[in-house]
Coordinates of C-alpha atoms in Angstrom, one line a residue:
M89 CA 102.7 110.3 17.4
K90 CA 100.0 112.0 19.5
I91 CA 97.9 109.0 19.1
L92 CA 100.4 106.7 20.0
V93 CA 101.4 108.6 23.1
M94 CA 97.7 108.8 24.3
A95 CA 97.5 105.0 24.0
I96 CA 100.5 104.5 26.3
V97 CA 99.5 106.9 28.9
C98 CA 95.9 105.6 28.9
S99 CA 97.4 102.1 29.2
V100 CA 99.4 103.2 32.0
A101 CA 96.4 104.9 33.7
A102 CA 94.3 101.8 33.4
S103 CA 96.9 99.2 34.9
A104 CA 98.2 101.5 37.7
M105 CA 95.2 103.3 38.8
G106 CA 92.4 101.0 38.0
Q107 CA 93.6 98.6 40.5
T108 CA 94.2 100.8 43.6
A109 CA 91.8 103.8 42.6
P110 CA 89.0 102.6 40.4
E111 CA 87.5 106.2 40.4
F112 CA 89.7 106.9 37.3
S113 CA 89.6 104.7 34.1
A114 CA 91.5 106.6 31.5
I115 CA 93.8 109.5 30.6
D116 CA 93.5 112.0 27.9
I117 CA 95.9 114.4 26.7
D118 CA 94.1 117.5 25.8
K119 CA 97.0 119.9 24.9
P120 CA 99.4 118.7 22.0
A121 CA 102.7 118.0 23.5
P122 CA 105.5 119.8 21.7
L123 CA 108.2 117.1 22.8
V124 CA 107.8 113.5 23.9
E125 CA 110.9 111.4 24.8
F126 CA 111.1 107.6 25.1
K127 CA 113.9 105.5 26.6
N128 CA 113.7 101.8 26.1
S129 CA 110.2 101.9 24.6
R130 CA 109.1 103.6 27.8
L131 CA 107.7 107.1 27.9
T132 CA 109.9 109.3 30.1
R133 CA 109.0 112.8 29.3
I134 CA 106.5 115.1 27.9
S135 CA 107.4 119.0 27.8
G136 CA 107.0 122.4 26.3
G137 CA 103.3 122.5 28.2
V138 CA 101.3 119.5 28.8
E139 CA 97.6 119.2 29.8
I140 CA 96.1 115.7 30.6
T141 CA 92.8 114.7 32.0
L142 CA 92.2 111.8 34.3
R143 CA 88.5 110.3 33.6
P144 CA 86.7 108.8 36.3
E145 CA 84.5 105.6 35.7
S146 CA 81.3 107.3 36.7
A147 CA 80.1 110.0 34.0
E148 CA 78.6 112.1 36.8
A149 CA 81.9 112.5 38.6
K150 CA 84.4 115.5 38.0
P151 CA 87.4 114.5 36.0
M152 CA 90.9 115.6 37.3
V153 CA 92.8 118.1 35.0
L154 CA 96.8 118.0 35.6
A155 CA 98.8 120.6 33.6
A156 CA 102.4 121.4 33.7
Q157 CA 105.3 122.7 31.5
E158 CA 107.0 119.4 31.8
I159 CA 105.8 115.8 32.9
L160 CA 108.4 113.1 33.9
F161 CA 107.8 109.4 34.1
T162 CA 109.8 107.2 36.5
W163 CA 109.9 103.5 36.0
P164 CA 110.8 100.8 38.5
E165 CA 114.3 99.3 37.9
E166 CA 113.1 95.7 38.0
G167 CA 110.8 96.4 35.0
G168 CA 107.1 96.5 34.8
S169 CA 104.3 98.1 32.7
T170 CA 103.5 100.8 35.3
P171 CA 105.6 104.0 36.0
S172 CA 106.4 104.2 39.8
L173 CA 106.2 108.0 39.6
I174 CA 104.6 110.7 37.5
T175 CA 106.4 114.0 38.1
L176 CA 104.9 117.5 37.1
E177 CA 107.3 120.4 36.8
Q178 CA 106.8 124.3 36.6
E179 CA 103.4 126.0 36.3
V180 CA 101.7 123.0 37.7
R181 CA 98.0 123.3 37.7
V182 CA 95.4 120.6 38.9
D183 CA 91.8 120.9 39.0
S184 CA 89.9 118.4 40.9
P185 CA 86.7 117.7 42.9
Q186 CA 88.9 119.1 45.8
G187 CA 89.3 122.4 44.1
L188 CA 92.1 124.1 41.9
I189 CA 95.7 123.8 43.1
T190 CA 98.7 125.4 41.6
S191 CA 102.4 124.9 42.5
E192 CA 105.9 124.6 41.3
R193 CA 106.0 120.9 41.4
A194 CA 103.7 117.8 42.0
E195 CA 104.4 114.2 42.1
L196 CA 101.9 111.4 41.5
A197 CA 103.1 108.2 43.2
L198 CA 100.9 105.6 41.4
A199 CA 101.8 102.7 43.7
K200 CA 101.0 104.6 47.1
N201 CA 98.1 106.6 45.3
L202 CA 99.7 109.7 46.6
L203 CA 99.6 113.2 44.9
T204 CA 101.9 115.6 46.4
F205 CA 102.3 119.3 45.8
S206 CA 105.2 121.2 46.8
G207 CA 106.6 124.8 46.0
N208 CA 104.5 127.9 46.4
V209 CA 101.3 125.8 46.6
R210 CA 98.0 127.8 46.3
G211 CA 94.5 127.0 45.6
K212 CA 90.5 127.4 46.1
S213 CA 87.6 125.3 46.2
D214 CA 83.9 125.5 47.0
Q215 CA 84.4 125.7 50.5
I216 CA 87.6 127.8 50.7
S217 CA 88.1 131.1 48.8
D218 CA 91.9 131.0 48.8
F219 CA 94.6 129.0 50.5
E220 CA 98.3 128.6 50.3
A221 CA 100.7 125.9 51.7
E222 CA 104.4 124.8 51.7
R223 CA 103.2 121.3 50.7
I224 CA 100.1 119.1 50.2
V225 CA 99.8 115.3 50.3
Y226 CA 96.5 114.2 48.8
D227 CA 95.4 110.3 48.9
L228 CA 93.5 109.7 45.7
G229 CA 92.1 106.5 47.2
T230 CA 90.6 107.9 50.5
G231 CA 90.2 111.5 49.6
D232 CA 92.1 112.4 52.8
S233 CA 94.9 114.8 52.6
E234 CA 97.7 116.7 54.8
M235 CA 98.6 120.2 54.3
V236 CA 102.0 121.7 55.8
G237 CA 102.2 125.4 56.5
L238 CA 98.7 126.3 55.5
R239 CA 97.2 129.7 55.5
A240 CA 93.5 129.9 54.2
T241 CA 90.8 132.5 54.0
G242 CA 87.0 132.4 53.4
I243 CA 86.1 128.9 54.7
N244 CA 82.3 128.8 54.5
L245 CA 80.4 128.6 57.8
S246 CA 77.3 130.3 56.3
S247 CA 74.9 127.5 57.2
A248 CA 73.3 127.5 60.5
P249 CA 74.7 125.0 62.8
E250 CA 72.6 122.1 63.9
G251 CA 69.5 123.2 66.0
G252 CA 70.5 126.8 65.4
T253 CA 69.2 129.7 63.1
P254 CA 71.5 132.4 61.4
G255 CA 71.8 135.5 63.5
A256 CA 74.2 138.0 64.8
T257 CA 76.2 135.6 66.9
N258 CA 76.8 133.2 64.2
F259 CA 79.9 132.9 62.2
S260 CA 79.8 133.2 58.4
R261 CA 83.5 132.3 57.5
M262 CA 86.8 131.1 59.0
D263 CA 90.3 131.8 58.2
I264 CA 93.3 129.8 59.1
D265 CA 95.9 132.1 59.9
R266 CA 98.6 129.8 60.6
A267 CA 98.9 125.9 60.8
A268 CA 102.0 123.9 60.7
S269 CA 100.2 120.6 59.7
V270 CA 96.5 119.9 58.9
Q271 CA 94.8 116.6 58.4
F272 CA 91.8 116.5 55.9
G273 CA 89.4 113.6 55.7
G274 CA 86.4 113.5 53.4
G275 CA 87.1 116.9 52.2
Q276 CA 86.9 118.2 55.7
V277 CA 89.4 119.5 58.3
K278 CA 90.0 117.0 61.1
S279 CA 92.9 118.5 63.1
M280 CA 95.6 121.1 63.1
D281 CA 98.7 120.7 64.6
G282 CA 102.3 122.4 65.4
G283 CA 100.7 125.9 66.4
V284 CA 97.5 126.9 65.1
A285 CA 95.8 130.5 64.7
I286 CA 92.4 130.7 63.3
T287 CA 89.7 133.7 63.0
L288 CA 86.1 133.5 63.1
H289 CA 84.2 136.2 61.2
P290 CA 80.6 137.1 62.6
S291 CA 77.7 136.9 60.0
D292 CA 76.5 140.4 60.7
G293 CA 80.0 141.9 59.7
K294 CA 79.9 144.4 62.7
S295 CA 80.7 142.1 65.8
K296 CA 84.2 141.6 66.9
A297 CA 85.9 138.8 65.3
L298 CA 87.0 135.6 67.5
K299 CA 90.7 135.2 67.0
M300 CA 91.7 131.7 68.5
S301 CA 95.1 129.9 68.8
A302 CA 96.4 126.8 70.3
S303 CA 99.0 124.1 69.8
T304 CA 96.3 121.7 68.5
V305 CA 93.0 122.2 67.1
G306 CA 90.4 119.4 66.3
F307 CA 87.1 119.7 64.3
A308 CA 83.7 117.7 64.7
W309 CA 81.3 118.3 61.7
S310 CA 77.5 118.2 61.4
A311 CA 75.4 116.2 58.9
S312 CA 74.9 119.5 57.1
G313 CA 78.5 119.8 56.4
Q314 CA 79.3 122.5 58.7
P315 CA 81.7 122.4 61.8
S316 CA 79.8 121.7 64.9
V317 CA 82.7 121.8 67.5
I318 CA 86.1 123.2 67.5
E319 CA 88.5 121.5 70.2
M320 CA 91.6 123.6 71.2
R321 CA 94.3 122.0 73.3
N322 CA 97.5 123.3 75.0
A323 CA 98.4 127.1 74.7
V324 CA 95.0 128.1 74.1
R325 CA 94.3 132.0 73.5
V326 CA 91.0 133.3 72.6
D327 CA 90.4 137.2 72.0
G328 CA 86.9 137.8 71.5
P329 CA 83.8 139.6 72.9
Q330 CA 84.3 138.0 76.3
G331 CA 87.7 139.4 76.7
D332 CA 91.2 137.9 76.0
I333 CA 91.3 134.5 77.6
R334 CA 94.2 131.8 77.8
S335 CA 93.8 128.3 79.1
D336 CA 94.9 124.7 78.6
L337 CA 91.8 123.6 76.9
A338 CA 88.9 125.0 75.3
D339 CA 85.8 123.8 73.3
F340 CA 83.7 126.0 70.9
N341 CA 80.2 124.3 70.4
L342 CA 79.2 126.1 67.3
A343 CA 76.0 124.2 67.4
K344 CA 75.1 125.3 70.9
K345 CA 76.9 128.5 70.4
V346 CA 78.9 128.0 73.8
L347 CA 82.5 128.6 74.3
E348 CA 84.0 126.9 77.3
F349 CA 87.5 127.1 78.7
K350 CA 89.1 124.7 81.4
N351 CA 92.3 124.2 83.2
N352 CA 94.5 127.3 84.1
V353 CA 92.1 129.9 82.9
Q354 CA 93.3 133.4 82.9
G355 CA 92.8 136.5 81.2
A356 CA 91.5 140.3 81.0
T357 CA 88.6 142.3 79.9
D358 CA 88.2 146.0 79.3
Q359 CA 86.9 146.4 82.9
I360 CA 89.2 143.9 84.7
E361 CA 92.9 144.1 84.6
S362 CA 93.5 140.3 85.2
F363 CA 91.6 137.3 86.5
R364 CA 92.1 133.5 87.0
T365 CA 89.3 131.0 87.1
D366 CA 88.8 127.2 87.1
T367 CA 86.3 127.1 84.2
L368 CA 84.8 129.9 82.0
T369 CA 81.7 129.4 79.9
Y370 CA 80.7 131.9 77.4
N371 CA 76.9 131.9 75.9
M372 CA 76.9 133.6 72.5
D373 CA 73.1 133.8 72.5
S374 CA 72.5 135.3 76.0
G375 CA 76.1 137.1 75.9
E376 CA 76.5 135.6 79.4
T377 CA 79.9 134.5 80.9
T378 CA 80.0 132.2 84.0
M379 CA 83.0 131.4 85.8
T380 CA 84.0 129.2 88.7
N381 CA 86.3 130.0 91.6
L382 CA 87.2 133.4 90.4
T383 CA 90.1 135.7 91.6
A384 CA 90.6 139.0 89.8
Q385 CA 92.4 142.2 90.1
G386 CA 91.6 146.0 88.8
L387 CA 87.9 145.8 88.5
Q388 CA 87.1 149.4 87.6
I389 CA 84.1 150.9 89.6
Q390 CA 84.9 154.4 88.7
T391 CA 81.6 156.4 88.5
A392 CA 80.8 159.8 86.8
E393 CA 82.2 162.6 88.8
T394 CA 80.2 165.3 87.2
E395 CA 77.5 165.7 89.8
K396 CA 79.9 165.6 92.7
P397 CA 81.0 168.9 94.5
E398 CA 84.4 170.1 94.1
G399 CA 86.7 168.0 96.6
E400 CA 84.3 165.2 97.1
E401 CA 86.3 162.6 95.1
Q402 CA 85.0 159.1 95.1
S403 CA 86.6 157.3 97.8
F404 CA 86.8 153.9 96.0
S405 CA 87.5 153.4 92.4
R406 CA 89.0 149.8 92.0
M407 CA 87.9 146.3 93.4
D408 CA 89.8 143.0 93.6
I409 CA 88.0 139.7 94.1
E410 CA 89.8 137.4 96.4
K411 CA 87.2 134.7 96.4
A412 CA 84.2 134.1 94.2
P413 CA 83.0 130.5 93.8
E414 CA 80.2 131.4 91.3
V415 CA 80.3 134.4 88.8
S416 CA 78.0 135.9 86.0
M417 CA 79.1 138.4 83.7
A418 CA 77.5 140.0 80.6
A419 CA 79.1 142.4 78.2
G420 CA 82.3 142.6 80.3
K421 CA 80.2 143.5 83.2
L422 CA 79.5 141.5 86.5
N423 CA 76.0 140.4 87.1
W424 CA 76.4 138.6 90.4
I425 CA 78.7 136.7 92.5
R426 CA 77.5 133.7 94.8
G427 CA 78.8 130.9 97.1
G428 CA 80.6 133.1 99.5
V429 CA 82.6 136.2 98.4
N430 CA 85.3 138.2 99.5
I431 CA 86.3 141.3 97.7
I432 CA 88.8 144.5 98.4
M433 CA 87.7 147.9 97.5
H434 CA 90.7 150.1 96.9
A435 CA 90.6 153.8 97.5
S436 CA 91.3 156.4 94.9
K437 CA 93.7 157.9 97.2
P438 CA 96.8 155.7 98.2
D439 CA 96.9 156.8 101.8
V440 CA 93.3 155.5 102.4
E441 CA 93.0 152.0 103.9
P442 CA 91.3 149.4 101.7
L443 CA 88.0 148.2 102.6
K444 CA 87.2 144.3 102.9
L445 CA 83.8 143.2 101.9
R446 CA 82.4 139.6 102.5
A447 CA 78.7 138.2 101.8
R448 CA 77.3 135.2 100.6
E449 CA 76.0 136.9 97.4
L450 CA 76.6 140.0 95.5
T451 CA 74.6 141.7 92.6
F452 CA 75.6 144.7 90.6
A453 CA 73.7 147.4 89.2
Y454 CA 74.7 149.9 86.4
P455 CA 73.5 153.2 85.0
E456 CA 72.3 153.0 81.4
G457 CA 75.2 152.8 79.1
A458 CA 77.9 152.5 81.7
T459 CA 80.4 149.7 82.2
S460 CA 81.2 150.4 85.8
P461 CA 78.6 149.4 88.5
E462 CA 76.9 152.3 90.5
R463 CA 75.8 149.9 93.1
V464 CA 76.8 146.8 94.7
L465 CA 73.9 144.8 96.8
L466 CA 75.4 142.5 99.3
K467 CA 73.2 139.7 100.7
D468 CA 73.6 137.2 103.6
E469 CA 76.6 137.1 106.1
V470 CA 77.7 140.8 105.2
S471 CA 80.6 141.9 106.9
V472 CA 82.9 145.0 106.2
D473 CA 86.2 145.5 107.7
G474 CA 88.3 148.4 107.5
Q475 CA 91.0 150.3 109.6
T476 CA 88.4 151.7 112.0
T477 CA 85.2 149.6 111.1
D478 CA 83.9 146.2 111.7
I479 CA 80.3 145.8 110.7
R480 CA 78.2 142.7 110.2
S481 CA 74.6 142.5 108.8
D482 CA 72.1 140.7 106.7
A483 CA 72.4 142.9 103.7
A484 CA 74.2 145.9 102.6
D485 CA 73.8 148.6 99.7
L486 CA 77.2 150.0 98.4
N487 CA 76.3 153.0 96.4
M488 CA 79.2 154.2 94.3
A489 CA 77.5 157.5 93.1
S490 CA 76.9 158.7 96.9
N491 CA 79.8 157.3 98.2
K492 CA 77.6 155.4 101.0
L493 CA 77.5 151.8 102.4
T494 CA 74.2 151.2 104.0
F495 CA 73.7 148.2 106.2
T496 CA 70.3 146.7 107.3
G497 CA 69.0 143.7 109.1
N498 CA 70.7 142.4 112.4
V499 CA 73.3 145.1 112.2
T500 CA 76.2 144.5 114.7
G501 CA 79.8 146.0 114.8
E502 CA 82.7 147.8 116.4
R503 CA 84.0 151.2 116.0
P504 CA 86.4 153.3 118.1
G505 CA 84.8 154.3 121.1
L506 CA 81.7 152.0 120.6
T507 CA 81.8 148.2 121.8
G508 CA 79.0 146.1 121.4
L509 CA 77.2 148.1 118.7
T510 CA 73.7 146.9 117.3
A511 CA 71.5 149.1 115.1
Q512 CA 68.5 148.7 112.7
Q513 CA 70.5 150.6 110.0
I514 CA 74.1 152.0 109.6
V515 CA 75.0 154.4 107.0
Y516 CA 78.7 154.4 106.4
D517 CA 80.2 157.5 104.6
L518 CA 82.9 155.9 102.4
R519 CA 84.6 159.5 101.9
T520 CA 84.5 160.8 105.4
G521 CA 84.5 157.4 107.3
N522 CA 81.9 158.7 109.6
I523 CA 78.7 156.7 110.3
K524 CA 75.0 157.5 110.8
M525 CA 73.0 155.0 113.0
E526 CA 69.3 154.3 113.2
S527 CA 67.8 152.6 116.6
A528 CA 71.4 152.0 117.5
R529 CA 72.6 150.4 121.0
A530 CA 76.1 150.1 122.3
K531 CA 77.2 148.2 125.4
E532 CA 80.1 150.6 126.0
V533 CA 80.7 154.1 124.7
D534 CA 84.1 155.7 125.1
R535 CA 83.6 159.2 124.7
D536 CA 87.3 160.1 125.1
A537 CA 87.9 158.0 122.1
L538 CA 85.2 159.2 120.0
G539 CA 85.6 163.0 121.2
P540 CA 82.9 165.6 122.2
E541 CA 81.5 165.8 118.6
K542 CA 81.5 162.4 117.3
A543 CA 80.3 161.1 121.0
A544 CA 77.2 163.4 120.6
E545 CA 76.6 162.0 117.0
A546 CA 77.0 158.3 118.0
Q547 CA 74.7 158.6 121.1
P548 CA 72.8 155.2 121.2
N549 CA 69.0 155.8 120.8
S550 CA 66.3 153.4 121.1

C-alpha cells in the first residue's frame, strides 16, 4: 500500500506542479502513513501523522518538506488527474528554502501554485530569527509572498550598506513590531501596509534604538542583500537619538546613513518642548540634524547656579524660536541658526517682560558636558527689544552665566531718558535691566526720566 500511495502522489505532483512550477519534479512520503483513504479510486486523505518531501529538479536546490497530522486531497468536480487542493491539518510544519514555518492549517492550491498558512503561524529563516503571523500566502512559482498580522524579530542587517563600513551608527538587526500586511518578493520585504511599527537595533548594542512607525513602509535593497532605503508614508513617527519626530513622509537611506523628514514635521527633544519645521535631515555619521523654517517652544537655556551669589537668579531660562530659516543641531543641542532669526527670551520670573532678539545668524556655545547653551553669539542686523530697551548693533554676545548681553559694532538704540543713543559698546545686565556704555553719545538726555543716579551713569562720553 505504501508503494501504491507514493506512486499516486508522485504522479499528482508531476502532472500538477511540473507544468506551473517546474522546480519540483517528485514527491516522497518520508513517514509511513497510518491511514490512507481512497474514494472512486482517488486519494482523499492521509492521516495519523504524515511527512512528505517535494523534490526539486535541480539536485543543488533545497527540497520542501511538508508534515501534518492529516493531509486531505480535494479533486475537481468535472474530473481530471490532478487534485485542485491539498490541505494540511493540525501540527503543520513546512521546511523550505524560505525557512521553517509551522501552523494549524495549510492549503496547497495546485492550479494557482499558492501555499497558504493560517492559524498560529510561526517560523524562522536565515534572515529572521523568529516571526509569527495570522496568515501567509506563498507563491511557489515566483517566490513572492504576503503575510497578514506579521510580527518578527532579529531580521539580519549586520552587513554594511553599500559604500559604508560597520560602525556605531550602523544597525545590526530589525524587528517588525506590527504590520497588518507585508509583501515579499524574492525573499525580501518590499512593502508593509495597514499600520506598521519597526525597531532598528544599533550594532554597538549601546546606542538608542530607532523606533519607526507609519501607515505604509517600503523597502529598497542593495546588491549585497541588505535594505538600502526605508520609505515611510503617512502618520510617520520616529523616536531616536534626534528626538521624537512626526511627519507625513520620511526616508531612511541606510547606505548614506541619512534620515530625512518632510511635510508637517513636528516633534520634541530632551532640550526642546516642541517644534515644527518644513524639513528635518539627520546624518548618523556626523550626528548633525539640519532643519528648515523652524519654529520651536521651550528651548531650555538654564545654566548652573552654583557660582551665583544668593539672590542673583538667572534672568532668562527658556527661549522660543519664532523664525529660523536654517538650523543645525547635534546631540540635541543647537549649533547655529541662519537666514534671519527671531527668538524670544523668557524670564525665570513670570513678572519680567520677555526679551525679543533678532539677527541674521546665531551661534551657540556650551560648557563641556552641558546640554544648555552658556553663550549665544548674534551676528549681522542684531536688534533687541524689551519693555524699556531697543538696541541695534552689528554683533552681540549673550552670556547666560553672567547674565550680560554685550553689543558691539555700530551700536544704536533708545532707552527711557536717552534718545538717539550711539555707542562703541553697550553691556546690558539682564538681571537688573541696567546698561553700561562705552564711547556713548545721545541726541537727548531726559534727566527727569532717568533720575539723578541713572542720569549720572548714562552721561554720554566721547
